[in-house]
Tab-separated table of C-alpha atoms in Angstrom:
chain	number	residue	atom	x	y	z
L	1	MET	CA	-145.491	115.390	55.665
L	2	THR	CA	-141.757	115.520	56.246
L	3	ASN	CA	-139.863	118.596	57.416
L	4	GLN	CA	-138.347	118.746	53.919
L	5	GLY	CA	-141.873	118.827	52.499
L	6	HIS	CA	-142.638	121.863	54.626
L	7	ALA	CA	-139.778	123.969	53.172
L	8	PRO	CA	-141.748	125.460	50.231
L	9	LEU	CA	-144.668	126.113	52.580
L	10	VAL	CA	-142.374	128.070	54.932
L	11	VAL	CA	-141.237	130.207	51.970
L	12	PHE	CA	-144.753	130.647	50.559
L	13	THR	CA	-146.405	131.571	53.843
L	14	SER	CA	-143.547	133.869	54.919
L	15	LEU	CA	-143.805	135.891	51.695
L	16	ALA	CA	-147.610	135.836	51.573
L	17	ILE	CA	-148.031	136.876	55.207
L	18	ALA	CA	-145.479	139.670	54.789
L	19	GLY	CA	-147.053	141.017	51.596
L	20	ALA	CA	-150.675	140.750	52.676
L	21	GLY	CA	-149.829	142.094	56.129
L	22	ILE	CA	-148.473	145.343	54.691
L	23	VAL	CA	-151.565	146.014	52.558
L	24	ALA	CA	-153.924	144.918	55.368
L	25	VAL	CA	-152.634	147.427	57.926
L	26	ASP	CA	-152.098	150.302	55.477
L	27	PRO	CA	-155.596	151.826	55.999
L	28	VAL	CA	-155.315	151.210	59.745
L	29	LEU	CA	-152.069	153.146	60.112
L	30	ARG	CA	-152.514	155.831	57.484
L	31	GLY	CA	-156.214	156.374	58.045
L	32	THR	CA	-158.965	156.198	55.452
L	33	ALA	CA	-158.332	159.630	54.001
L	34	PRO	CA	-156.994	159.559	50.406
L	35	ALA	CA	-153.256	158.859	50.514
L	36	ALA	CA	-150.886	160.945	48.418
L	37	VAL	CA	-149.452	158.179	46.256
L	38	SER	CA	-148.741	154.482	46.561
L	39	THR	CA	-145.915	154.025	48.980
L	40	PRO	CA	-142.853	151.792	48.619
L	41	ALA	CA	-144.523	149.659	51.286
L	42	ILE	CA	-147.523	148.917	49.045
L	43	THR	CA	-145.176	148.145	46.146
L	44	ALA	CA	-143.314	145.683	48.358
L	45	GLY	CA	-146.618	144.197	49.537
L	46	VAL	CA	-147.751	143.494	45.980
L	47	ALA	CA	-144.364	142.080	44.937
L	48	LEU	CA	-144.186	139.773	47.944
L	49	GLN	CA	-147.700	138.448	47.359
L	50	ALA	CA	-146.964	137.831	43.671
L	51	ILE	CA	-143.745	135.927	44.443
L	52	ALA	CA	-145.582	133.948	47.132
L	53	LEU	CA	-148.239	132.865	44.660
L	54	ILE	CA	-145.564	131.742	42.186
L	55	VAL	CA	-143.731	129.775	44.920
L	56	SER	CA	-147.034	128.209	45.928
L	57	MET	CA	-147.681	127.068	42.378
L	58	LEU	CA	-144.144	125.771	41.904
L	59	HIS	CA	-144.470	123.415	44.871
L	60	LEU	CA	-147.363	121.537	43.252
L	61	GLY	CA	-146.596	118.104	41.893
L	62	ARG	CA	-148.667	118.876	38.792
L	63	LYS	CA	-148.327	122.591	38.016
L	64	ASP	CA	-150.380	122.237	34.836
L	65	ARG	CA	-153.416	121.434	36.981
L	66	ALA	CA	-153.079	124.524	39.217
L	67	PRO	CA	-156.402	126.045	38.015
L	68	LEU	CA	-158.210	123.029	39.510
L	69	ALA	CA	-157.219	124.296	42.965
L	70	ALA	CA	-160.202	126.639	43.075
L	71	ARG	CA	-162.658	123.895	42.164
L	72	ARG	CA	-163.971	123.351	45.696
L	73	THR	CA	-164.200	126.948	46.842
L	74	GLY	CA	-166.459	127.225	49.854
L	75	ARG	CA	-165.956	123.569	50.776
L	76	SER	CA	-162.185	123.123	50.982
L	77	PRO	CA	-160.105	125.447	53.230
L	78	LEU	CA	-157.243	125.190	50.726
L	79	SER	CA	-159.462	126.265	47.821
L	80	ASN	CA	-160.662	129.193	49.939
L	81	GLU	CA	-157.086	130.213	50.671
L	82	ILE	CA	-156.096	130.100	46.999
L	83	VAL	CA	-159.110	132.141	45.896
L	84	MET	CA	-158.457	134.668	48.663
L	85	ALA	CA	-154.794	134.847	47.606
L	86	GLY	CA	-155.846	135.722	44.068
L	87	ALA	CA	-158.400	138.291	45.231
L	88	ALA	CA	-155.966	139.926	47.676
L	89	LEU	CA	-153.238	140.151	45.037
L	90	ALA	CA	-155.613	141.565	42.429
L	91	ALA	CA	-156.928	144.233	44.827
L	92	SER	CA	-153.405	145.108	45.995
L	93	ALA	CA	-152.159	145.403	42.413
L	94	ALA	CA	-155.137	147.603	41.508
L	95	LEU	CA	-154.391	149.784	44.526
L	96	LEU	CA	-150.793	150.120	43.408
L	97	ALA	CA	-151.748	150.927	39.810
L	98	LEU	CA	-154.404	153.467	40.782
L	99	GLY	CA	-152.172	155.219	43.258
L	100	TRP	CA	-149.110	155.399	41.069
L	101	ARG	CA	-149.659	159.103	40.266
L	102	GLU	CA	-152.829	160.190	42.019
L	103	PRO	CA	-154.187	159.889	45.557
L	104	THR	CA	-155.894	156.555	46.062
L	105	PRO	CA	-159.537	156.540	47.152
L	106	ALA	CA	-160.141	155.486	50.748
L	107	ALA	CA	-162.655	152.849	49.656
L	108	MET	CA	-160.091	151.169	47.410
L	109	ARG	CA	-157.494	151.068	50.190
L	110	SER	CA	-160.018	149.704	52.664
L	111	LEU	CA	-161.190	147.027	50.218
L	112	ALA	CA	-157.629	145.888	49.485
L	113	GLY	CA	-156.864	145.894	53.219
L	114	ALA	CA	-159.953	143.842	54.029
L	115	LEU	CA	-159.211	141.285	51.300
L	116	CYS	CA	-155.623	140.914	52.499
L	117	ALA	CA	-156.822	140.463	56.075
L	118	GLY	CA	-159.260	137.822	54.809
L	119	PHE	CA	-156.411	136.070	53.014
L	120	LEU	CA	-154.375	136.011	56.250
L	121	VAL	CA	-157.321	134.441	58.093
L	122	ALA	CA	-157.712	131.893	55.280
L	123	ILE	CA	-154.038	130.881	55.618
L	124	GLY	CA	-154.613	130.087	59.280
L	125	LEU	CA	-157.803	128.147	58.618
L	126	VAL	CA	-156.053	125.847	56.130
L	127	TYR	CA	-154.189	124.315	59.042
L	128	ARG	CA	-157.132	124.107	61.408
L	129	ILE	CA	-157.412	120.408	60.729
L	130	HIS	CA	-159.572	118.236	62.906
L	131	GLY	CA	-157.430	115.623	64.588
L	132	GLN	CA	-154.112	117.408	64.006
L	133	PHE	CA	-154.004	118.897	67.495
L	134	THR	CA	-150.796	120.914	67.188
L	135	TRP	CA	-152.380	123.252	64.624
L	136	MET	CA	-155.547	123.930	66.593
L	137	GLY	CA	-156.317	126.881	68.856
L	138	PRO	CA	-154.478	130.216	68.622
L	139	ALA	CA	-152.156	128.816	65.918
L	140	ALA	CA	-154.925	129.440	63.389
L	141	LEU	CA	-154.859	133.184	64.114
L	142	THR	CA	-151.109	133.732	64.104
L	143	PRO	CA	-150.808	134.375	60.322
L	144	LEU	CA	-153.170	137.340	60.724
L	145	SER	CA	-151.500	138.725	63.827
L	146	ALA	CA	-147.954	138.164	62.550
L	147	GLY	CA	-148.774	139.696	59.161
L	148	CYS	CA	-150.299	142.781	60.750
L	149	ALA	CA	-147.372	143.197	63.144
L	150	PHE	CA	-144.896	142.904	60.273
L	151	GLY	CA	-146.914	145.229	58.027
L	152	ALA	CA	-147.135	147.865	60.744
L	153	VAL	CA	-143.367	147.851	61.211
L	154	CYS	CA	-142.779	148.113	57.440
L	155	ILE	CA	-145.154	151.024	56.942
L	156	GLN	CA	-143.814	152.810	59.999
L	157	ALA	CA	-140.248	152.440	58.735
L	158	LEU	CA	-140.957	153.332	55.098
L	159	VAL	CA	-143.433	156.218	55.403
L	160	PRO	CA	-141.570	159.307	56.570
L	161	ALA	CA	-144.759	161.248	57.333
L	162	LEU	CA	-145.443	159.056	60.336
L	163	ASP	CA	-143.359	160.365	63.221
L	164	GLY	CA	-142.743	158.425	66.399
L	165	VAL	CA	-144.417	155.082	67.010
L	166	PRO	CA	-148.225	155.341	66.863
L	167	ARG	CA	-150.321	153.399	69.335
L	168	ALA	CA	-151.648	151.227	66.521
L	169	VAL	CA	-148.174	149.783	65.857
L	170	VAL	CA	-147.672	149.034	69.552
L	171	ALA	CA	-151.169	147.523	69.771
L	172	LEU	CA	-150.653	145.250	66.748
L	173	ALA	CA	-147.309	144.006	68.066
L	174	GLY	CA	-148.858	143.510	71.504
L	175	ILE	CA	-151.805	141.520	70.162
L	176	ASP	CA	-149.452	139.364	68.099
L	177	ALA	CA	-147.190	138.690	71.077
L	178	ALA	CA	-150.183	137.843	73.292
L	179	LEU	CA	-151.640	135.414	70.727
L	180	PHE	CA	-148.288	133.784	70.247
L	181	LEU	CA	-147.822	133.411	74.008
L	182	LEU	CA	-151.096	131.456	74.113
L	183	ARG	CA	-149.803	129.249	71.288
L	184	TRP	CA	-146.512	128.834	73.148
L	185	GLN	CA	-148.386	127.797	76.277
L	186	GLU	CA	-150.144	125.069	74.280
L	187	ALA	CA	-146.872	123.820	72.828
L	188	ALA	CA	-145.277	123.756	76.258
L	189	ALA	CA	-148.204	121.778	77.677
L	190	LEU	CA	-147.737	118.892	75.223
L	191	ASP	CA	-145.992	115.853	76.607
L	192	VAL	CA	-142.432	116.386	75.427
L	193	SER	CA	-141.129	113.007	76.580
L	194	VAL	CA	-143.416	111.311	74.090
L	195	VAL	CA	-144.080	113.899	71.384
L	196	GLY	CA	-140.550	115.269	71.468
L	197	ARG	CA	-138.992	111.960	70.629
L	198	VAL	CA	-141.020	111.499	67.475
L	199	ALA	CA	-141.056	115.152	66.425
L	200	GLY	CA	-137.313	115.527	66.087
L	201	PRO	CA	-134.718	117.897	67.488
L	202	PHE	CA	-136.848	121.023	66.962
L	203	TRP	CA	-138.833	120.148	70.073
L	204	SER	CA	-135.839	120.124	72.388
L	205	ARG	CA	-135.164	123.785	71.512
L	206	ARG	CA	-138.749	124.918	71.084
L	207	HIS	CA	-138.591	127.479	73.911
L	208	GLN	CA	-135.521	129.128	72.377
L	209	TRP	CA	-137.299	129.266	68.999
L	210	CYS	CA	-140.398	130.789	70.595
L	211	VAL	CA	-138.339	133.432	72.433
L	212	ALA	CA	-136.522	134.289	69.187
L	213	ARG	CA	-139.836	134.618	67.368
L	214	VAL	CA	-141.393	137.060	69.860
L	215	PHE	CA	-138.154	138.996	70.264
L	216	LEU	CA	-137.480	139.408	66.514
L	217	LEU	CA	-141.036	140.060	65.336
L	218	ASP	CA	-142.569	142.030	68.211
L	219	VAL	CA	-140.063	143.349	70.769
L	220	LEU	CA	-136.910	144.350	68.880
L	221	PRO	CA	-138.664	146.151	65.957
L	222	LEU	CA	-140.609	148.337	68.385
L	223	ALA	CA	-137.440	149.182	70.310
L	224	LEU	CA	-135.591	149.978	67.063
L	225	LEU	CA	-138.419	152.193	65.809
L	226	LEU	CA	-138.179	154.186	69.037
L	227	VAL	CA	-134.425	154.704	69.136
L	228	TRP	CA	-133.128	154.101	65.586
L	229	PRO	CA	-135.972	154.280	63.011
L	230	THR	CA	-134.169	153.071	59.873
L	231	PRO	CA	-135.284	150.489	57.263
L	232	ILE	CA	-132.972	147.975	58.990
L	233	VAL	CA	-135.903	147.329	61.318
L	234	ILE	CA	-137.682	145.647	58.374
L	235	ALA	CA	-134.903	143.083	58.065
L	236	VAL	CA	-135.236	142.279	61.775
L	237	ALA	CA	-139.026	141.878	61.543
L	238	ALA	CA	-138.645	139.777	58.367
L	239	ALA	CA	-136.283	137.451	60.229
L	240	GLY	CA	-138.916	137.232	62.965
L	241	LEU	CA	-141.563	136.304	60.422
L	242	VAL	CA	-139.412	133.511	58.980
L	243	VAL	CA	-138.796	132.185	62.508
L	244	ASP	CA	-142.557	132.367	63.114
L	245	ARG	CA	-143.140	130.113	60.116
L	246	LEU	CA	-140.398	127.700	61.163
L	247	VAL	CA	-141.955	127.489	64.630
L	248	PHE	CA	-145.407	126.987	63.102
L	249	TYR	CA	-144.342	123.972	61.064
L	250	GLY	CA	-141.692	122.780	63.513
L	251	LEU	CA	-144.248	122.446	66.321
L	252	ALA	CA	-146.731	120.707	64.041
L	253	VAL	CA	-146.490	117.086	65.077
L	254	GLN	CA	-148.692	115.238	62.638
L	255	HIS	CA	-151.012	112.688	64.187
L	256	THR	CA	-150.618	109.404	62.291
L	257	THR	CA	-150.866	105.732	63.184
L	258	GLU	CA	-147.055	105.481	63.197
L	259	ARG	CA	-146.830	108.314	65.747
L	260	GLU	CA	-149.573	106.753	67.859
L	261	VAL	CA	-147.802	103.380	67.856
L	262	GLU	CA	-144.585	105.109	68.964
L	263	ARG	CA	-146.458	106.930	71.721
L	264	VAL	CA	-148.025	103.725	73.028
L	265	ASP	CA	-144.695	101.889	72.801
L	266	GLU	CA	-143.118	104.685	74.828
L	267	GLU	CA	-145.835	104.438	77.489
L	268	ILE	CA	-145.456	100.669	77.711
L	269	ARG	CA	-141.692	101.046	78.109
L	270	ALA	CA	-142.165	103.695	80.812
L	271	ALA	CA	-144.717	101.519	82.657
L	272	THR	CA	-142.323	98.588	82.559
L	273	GLU	CA	-139.503	100.684	83.987
L	274	ARG	CA	-141.781	102.013	86.749
L	275	HIS	CA	-142.618	98.471	87.796
L	276	GLY	CA	-138.984	97.395	87.547
L	277	ASP	CA	-139.671	94.670	85.024
Z	1	MET	CA	-172.961	101.196	53.380
Z	2	SER	CA	-169.507	101.346	54.975
Z	3	ALA	CA	-167.123	98.988	53.241
Z	4	GLY	CA	-163.975	98.295	55.223
Z	5	PHE	CA	-161.717	95.814	56.919
Z	6	LEU	CA	-161.807	93.571	59.968
Z	7	LEU	CA	-158.431	92.816	61.539
Z	8	ASP	CA	-158.087	89.913	63.946
Z	9	LEU	CA	-155.207	90.892	66.235
Z	10	HIS	CA	-155.043	87.386	67.656
Z	11	ARG	CA	-154.432	85.882	64.217
Z	12	CYS	CA	-152.155	88.447	62.550
Z	13	VAL	CA	-148.548	87.271	62.707
Z	14	GLY	CA	-147.069	90.311	60.968
Z	15	CYS	CA	-145.831	88.351	57.954
Z	16	GLY	CA	-146.414	91.254	55.554
Z	17	ALA	CA	-148.118	89.148	52.880
Z	18	CYS	CA	-150.866	91.781	52.688
Z	19	VAL	CA	-148.288	94.494	51.950
Z	20	LEU	CA	-146.671	92.421	49.226
Z	21	ALA	CA	-150.016	91.497	47.672
Z	22	CYS	CA	-151.045	95.159	47.634
Z	23	ARG	CA	-147.766	96.145	45.969
Z	24	ILE	CA	-148.085	93.474	43.280
Z	25	GLU	CA	-151.796	94.016	42.621
Z	26	ASN	CA	-151.374	97.770	42.231
Z	27	GLY	CA	-147.957	97.841	40.569
Z	28	ARG	CA	-146.363	99.632	43.504
Z	29	VAL	CA	-143.154	97.635	43.737
Z	30	THR	CA	-140.729	100.562	43.901
Z	31	THR	CA	-142.974	103.293	45.334
Z	32	ALA	CA	-144.335	103.733	48.857
Z	33	ALA	CA	-146.715	100.951	49.898
Z	34	TRP	CA	-150.361	101.724	50.527
Z	35	ARG	CA	-150.545	99.107	53.277
Z	36	ARG	CA	-148.160	98.895	56.234
Z	37	VAL	CA	-147.787	96.441	59.090
Z	38	LEU	CA	-146.878	98.189	62.336
Z	39	PRO	CA	-145.739	96.083	65.293
Z	40	LEU	CA	-146.937	97.296	68.667
Z	41	ASN	CA	-144.791	96.603	71.734
Z	42	LEU	CA	-141.948	95.440	69.534
Z	43	ARG	CA	-139.719	94.763	72.561
Z	44	ARG	CA	-142.453	92.580	74.060
Z	45	TYR	CA	-142.636	94.225	77.472
Z	46	ASP	CA	-145.034	92.479	79.825
Z	47	ALA	CA	-146.718	95.761	80.713
Z	48	GLY	CA	-148.528	95.935	77.382
Z	49	PRO	CA	-150.133	93.856	74.659
Z	50	THR	CA	-148.141	92.701	71.638
Z	51	TYR	CA	-149.750	92.600	68.221
Z	52	PHE	CA	-149.493	93.866	64.648
Z	53	LEU	CA	-151.561	96.584	63.041
Z	54	SER	CA	-152.043	96.001	59.316
Z	55	VAL	CA	-153.270	99.389	58.150
Z	56	ALA	CA	-153.995	101.167	54.863
Z	57	CYS	CA	-156.777	103.591	53.950
Z	58	HIS	CA	-159.739	102.995	56.253
Z	59	HIS	CA	-162.344	104.397	53.827
Z	60	CYS	CA	-163.694	106.640	56.572
Z	61	ASP	CA	-167.315	107.679	56.877
Z	62	GLU	CA	-166.106	111.302	57.063
Z	63	PRO	CA	-162.847	111.252	55.115
Z	64	ALA	CA	-160.522	114.170	55.923
Z	65	CYS	CA	-158.804	113.746	52.549
Z	66	LEU	CA	-162.058	114.270	50.668
Z	67	ARG	CA	-163.123	117.158	52.898
Z	68	GLY	CA	-159.879	119.092	52.367
Z	69	CYS	CA	-159.009	118.316	48.745
Z	70	PRO	CA	-159.147	121.575	46.749
Z	71	SER	CA	-159.551	119.932	43.342
Z	72	GLY	CA	-162.187	117.302	44.128
Z	73	ALA	CA	-159.823	114.415	43.448
Z	74	TYR	CA	-161.511	112.231	46.075
Z	75	GLU	CA	-164.864	110.540	45.731
Z	76	LYS	CA	-166.812	108.369	48.188
Z	77	ARG	CA	-168.757	105.693	46.357
Z	78	PRO	CA	-172.229	104.659	47.520
Z	79	ASP	CA	-170.734	101.454	48.946
Z	80	GLY	CA	-168.382	103.541	51.106
Z	81	ILE	CA	-165.132	103.021	49.192
Z	82	VAL	CA	-163.091	106.236	48.959
Z	83	ILE	CA	-161.523	106.546	45.510
Z	84	HIS	CA	-158.720	108.939	44.554
Z	85	HIS	CA	-158.857	110.190	40.954
Z	86	GLU	CA	-155.261	110.833	39.971
Z	87	GLU	CA	-156.263	112.746	36.844
Z	88	ARG	CA	-157.708	115.500	39.043
Z	89	CYS	CA	-154.864	115.595	41.597
Z	90	LEU	CA	-152.635	118.700	41.852
Z	91	GLY	CA	-150.010	117.084	44.039
Z	92	CYS	CA	-150.454	119.793	46.705
Z	93	ARG	CA	-150.109	117.112	49.423
Z	94	TYR	CA	-152.818	118.674	51.597
Z	95	CYS	CA	-154.493	115.277	52.044
Z	96	GLU	CA	-151.189	113.958	53.384
Z	97	MET	CA	-151.472	116.559	56.161
Z	98	THR	CA	-155.142	116.104	56.895
Z	99	CYS	CA	-155.299	112.288	57.066
Z	100	PRO	CA	-154.632	111.143	60.649
Z	101	PHE	CA	-153.809	107.646	59.392
Z	102	GLY	CA	-151.087	108.501	56.853
Z	103	ALA	CA	-153.026	106.793	54.063
Z	104	PRO	CA	-152.400	109.069	51.048
Z	105	GLN	CA	-148.883	108.604	49.659
Z	106	TYR	CA	-147.031	111.063	47.457
Z	107	ASP	CA	-145.651	109.695	44.188
Z	108	ALA	CA	-142.750	112.010	43.363
Z	109	ASN	CA	-142.273	110.539	39.903
Z	110	ARG	CA	-145.790	111.381	38.771
Z	111	GLY	CA	-146.323	114.385	41.044
Z	112	VAL	CA	-149.634	113.125	42.399
Z	113	MET	CA	-150.985	111.429	45.495
Z	114	SER	CA	-152.266	107.878	45.537
Z	115	LYS	CA	-153.901	105.617	48.078
Z	116	CYS	CA	-155.629	102.294	48.666
Z	117	HIS	CA	-158.873	101.997	46.693
Z	118	LEU	CA	-159.873	98.791	48.455
Z	119	CYS	CA	-159.259	96.950	45.165
Z	120	ALA	CA	-162.584	98.382	43.989
Z	121	ARG	CA	-162.428	96.520	40.690
Z	122	ARG	CA	-161.956	93.205	42.478
Z	123	VAL	CA	-164.733	94.038	44.936
Z	124	ASP	CA	-167.054	94.990	42.060
Z	125	ALA	CA	-166.306	91.612	40.506
Z	126	GLY	CA	-167.237	89.859	43.756
Z	127	ARG	CA	-163.656	89.100	44.771
Z	128	ALA	CA	-161.828	90.001	47.974
Z	129	PRO	CA	-159.201	92.780	47.979
Z	130	ALA	CA	-155.675	91.523	47.210
Z	131	CYS	CA	-154.443	92.045	50.790
Z	132	VAL	CA	-157.339	90.009	52.197
Z	133	ALA	CA	-156.935	87.253	49.607
Z	134	ALA	CA	-153.225	86.943	50.426
Z	135	CYS	CA	-153.560	86.810	54.236
Z	136	PRO	CA	-152.430	83.287	55.235
Z	137	THR	CA	-154.042	83.365	58.686
Z	138	GLU	CA	-157.322	85.022	57.641
Z	139	ALA	CA	-156.571	87.804	60.085
Z	140	LEU	CA	-157.542	90.475	57.567
Z	141	THR	CA	-161.099	90.287	56.266
Z	142	PHE	CA	-163.196	92.447	53.977
Z	143	ALA	CA	-166.663	93.523	55.096
Z	144	ALA	CA	-169.164	95.098	52.724
Z	145	ASP	CA	-170.588	96.939	55.735
Z	146	VAL	CA	-168.476	96.936	58.887
Z	147	ASP	CA	-171.307	98.377	60.971
Z	148	THR	CA	-173.581	95.401	60.398
Z	149	VAL	CA	-170.941	92.750	61.025
Z	150	ASN	CA	-171.734	92.639	64.732
Z	151	ALA	CA	-175.424	92.124	63.989
Z	152	GLY	CA	-174.552	89.244	61.746
Z	153	SER	CA	-176.466	90.365	58.692
Z	154	GLU	CA	-173.414	90.918	56.518
Z	155	GLU	CA	-171.063	88.382	58.028
Z	156	PRO	CA	-168.257	87.278	55.791
Z	157	ALA	CA	-168.482	83.527	55.371
Z	158	ASP	CA	-165.099	82.805	56.930
Z	159	ILE	CA	-165.652	84.719	60.175
Z	160	GLU	CA	-167.091	82.762	63.051
Z	161	SER	CA	-169.735	84.554	65.083
Z	162	ASP	CA	-167.826	84.171	68.362
Z	163	ARG	CA	-164.933	86.123	66.870
Z	164	ILE	CA	-167.209	88.828	65.477
Z	165	ALA	CA	-168.664	89.442	68.932
Z	166	GLU	CA	-165.298	90.866	69.969
Z	167	THR	CA	-164.985	93.603	67.313
Z	168	ARG	CA	-164.039	97.063	68.478
Z	169	ARG	CA	-163.248	100.414	66.925
Z	170	TYR	CA	-160.201	101.263	68.998
Z	171	VAL	CA	-157.133	99.418	70.178
Z	172	PRO	CA	-153.953	100.985	71.620
Z	173	GLY	CA	-151.726	102.243	68.815
Z	174	PHE	CA	-154.587	103.007	66.462
Z	175	THR	CA	-155.199	106.690	65.862
Z	176	ASP	CA	-158.262	107.851	67.797
Z	177	PRO	CA	-161.176	107.073	65.450
Z	178	ALA	CA	-163.511	109.822	66.712
Z	179	GLY	CA	-162.733	112.363	63.974
Z	180	CYS	CA	-163.055	110.661	60.607
Z	181	ARG	CA	-164.923	107.489	61.679
Z	182	PRO	CA	-162.620	104.966	59.961
Z	183	ASN	CA	-164.082	101.683	58.755
Z	184	LEU	CA	-161.595	99.334	60.359
Z	185	ARG	CA	-162.784	97.050	63.132
Z	186	PHE	CA	-160.544	94.991	65.358
Z	187	ILE	CA	-161.155	91.490	66.610
Z	188	THR	CA	-159.373	91.043	69.937
Z	189	PRO	CA	-158.506	87.871	71.848
Z	190	ALA	CA	-161.632	86.123	73.170
Z	191	GLY	CA	-162.225	85.145	76.814
Z	192	SER	CA	-163.457	87.290	79.692
Z	193	THR	CA	-160.101	87.545	81.504
Z	194	ARG	CA	-158.158	88.470	78.398
Z	195	THR	CA	-160.872	90.904	77.287
Z	196	ALA	CA	-160.928	92.587	80.712
Z	197	ARG	CA	-157.129	92.895	80.691
Z	198	PHE	CA	-157.195	94.290	77.170
Z	199	ASP	CA	-159.913	96.801	78.069
Z	200	ALA	CA	-157.938	97.995	81.088
Z	201	LEU	CA	-154.835	98.522	78.964
Z	202	ALA	CA	-156.799	100.218	76.208
Z	203	GLY	CA	-158.281	102.618	78.725
Z	204	ARG	CA	-154.882	103.422	80.168
Z	205	LEU	CA	-153.083	103.813	76.846
Z	206	ARG	CA	-155.734	105.890	75.072
Z	207	PRO	CA	-154.518	109.477	74.535
């Protein structure tokens, strides 16, 4: 798939990860005791997931056949993701509706959180494709970790009752940064002289992109929450999430026969130069 | 059964007749071709072999497209041919990501994917696929079961047994066949010296 073809997927996954991340970490940060009312964070989580689902449907070549997407649930990772997206959105919307005026039951919040976490895992598994090596390994877990890190920052910034920066927020950002560092290590280990040439200009600046991703999504939001806890921190973390998605697709060098031919051609050329032919 | 292709690298001259025949047979004159001819070692450096890879869908034993498709648009027939049913396709392009051979092509005008169906109707009628029929050097050959070609039980009539003895699953430039088990076999230049040289290069150039 071309980089242009990835554009709607960057938008869809950015919105979906942000929305599901907020609802997933809500019971973790606010505890399982009944919450007073639905927070602006939950409202944002539901809205983001709904927009994500619409964007996802709009990118289909045949939108009228969208219901067929769930046909192979349990067998296709993409069907699983779509079903989980629907379930997570439905549970999040129910949570929002129930908690509009009255405290929401802990069980409902936990269920919605678990379904959203499951959806984030499903997003990662869609790209765990055998043979496409750049999406293997820790990359499959980054939607979950990035979503939770983003959600934690949002809830912390939008819920005034939470003073300071709880350990859970620091832990979620730390786990996300650690997972991404493993992913970064993998990307750095790939042979840039060969892969970089066929993957385009993104590869030449991949370290800068990776630094920007960790800085915007994990480091800067935590620092801002400590010294200047305003909703501006959400904008910073959102920028980090978009960069995360760009890095995810930008480092995904698809393994095809064309790429393999280019790789072999490059090796033959290098061997010839070594021997001075 | 594993229907597929045999490609004789020694005979293929990269003329592209197979691509043209595929386009005409399947009405794909203005859209992306299902078959491509990829030259390897285009600059003809002495350090490596020079040949052409004529590739399309390889009708894999474990097709990634079929495994990932959310709507069940892919079907593997009992004879091994992998068919794409356009009427069930969403146009999500997931198969384009999963296939390590770049076989499924997106048709933007119709919003669906499409791919080589090994001219199933021709095969059912006892005829060779269009690409095979058009090959002027008989480099591209259809095999009803590529796994039994070496044993000689399903030998196509126009393939001599000494050529068949040289078939292999991997040559440099071909995507590693371990994952999906594609049904494309290569016939490489005969002769012990040339075979040994080819094997050494293949070992060195394999990812």
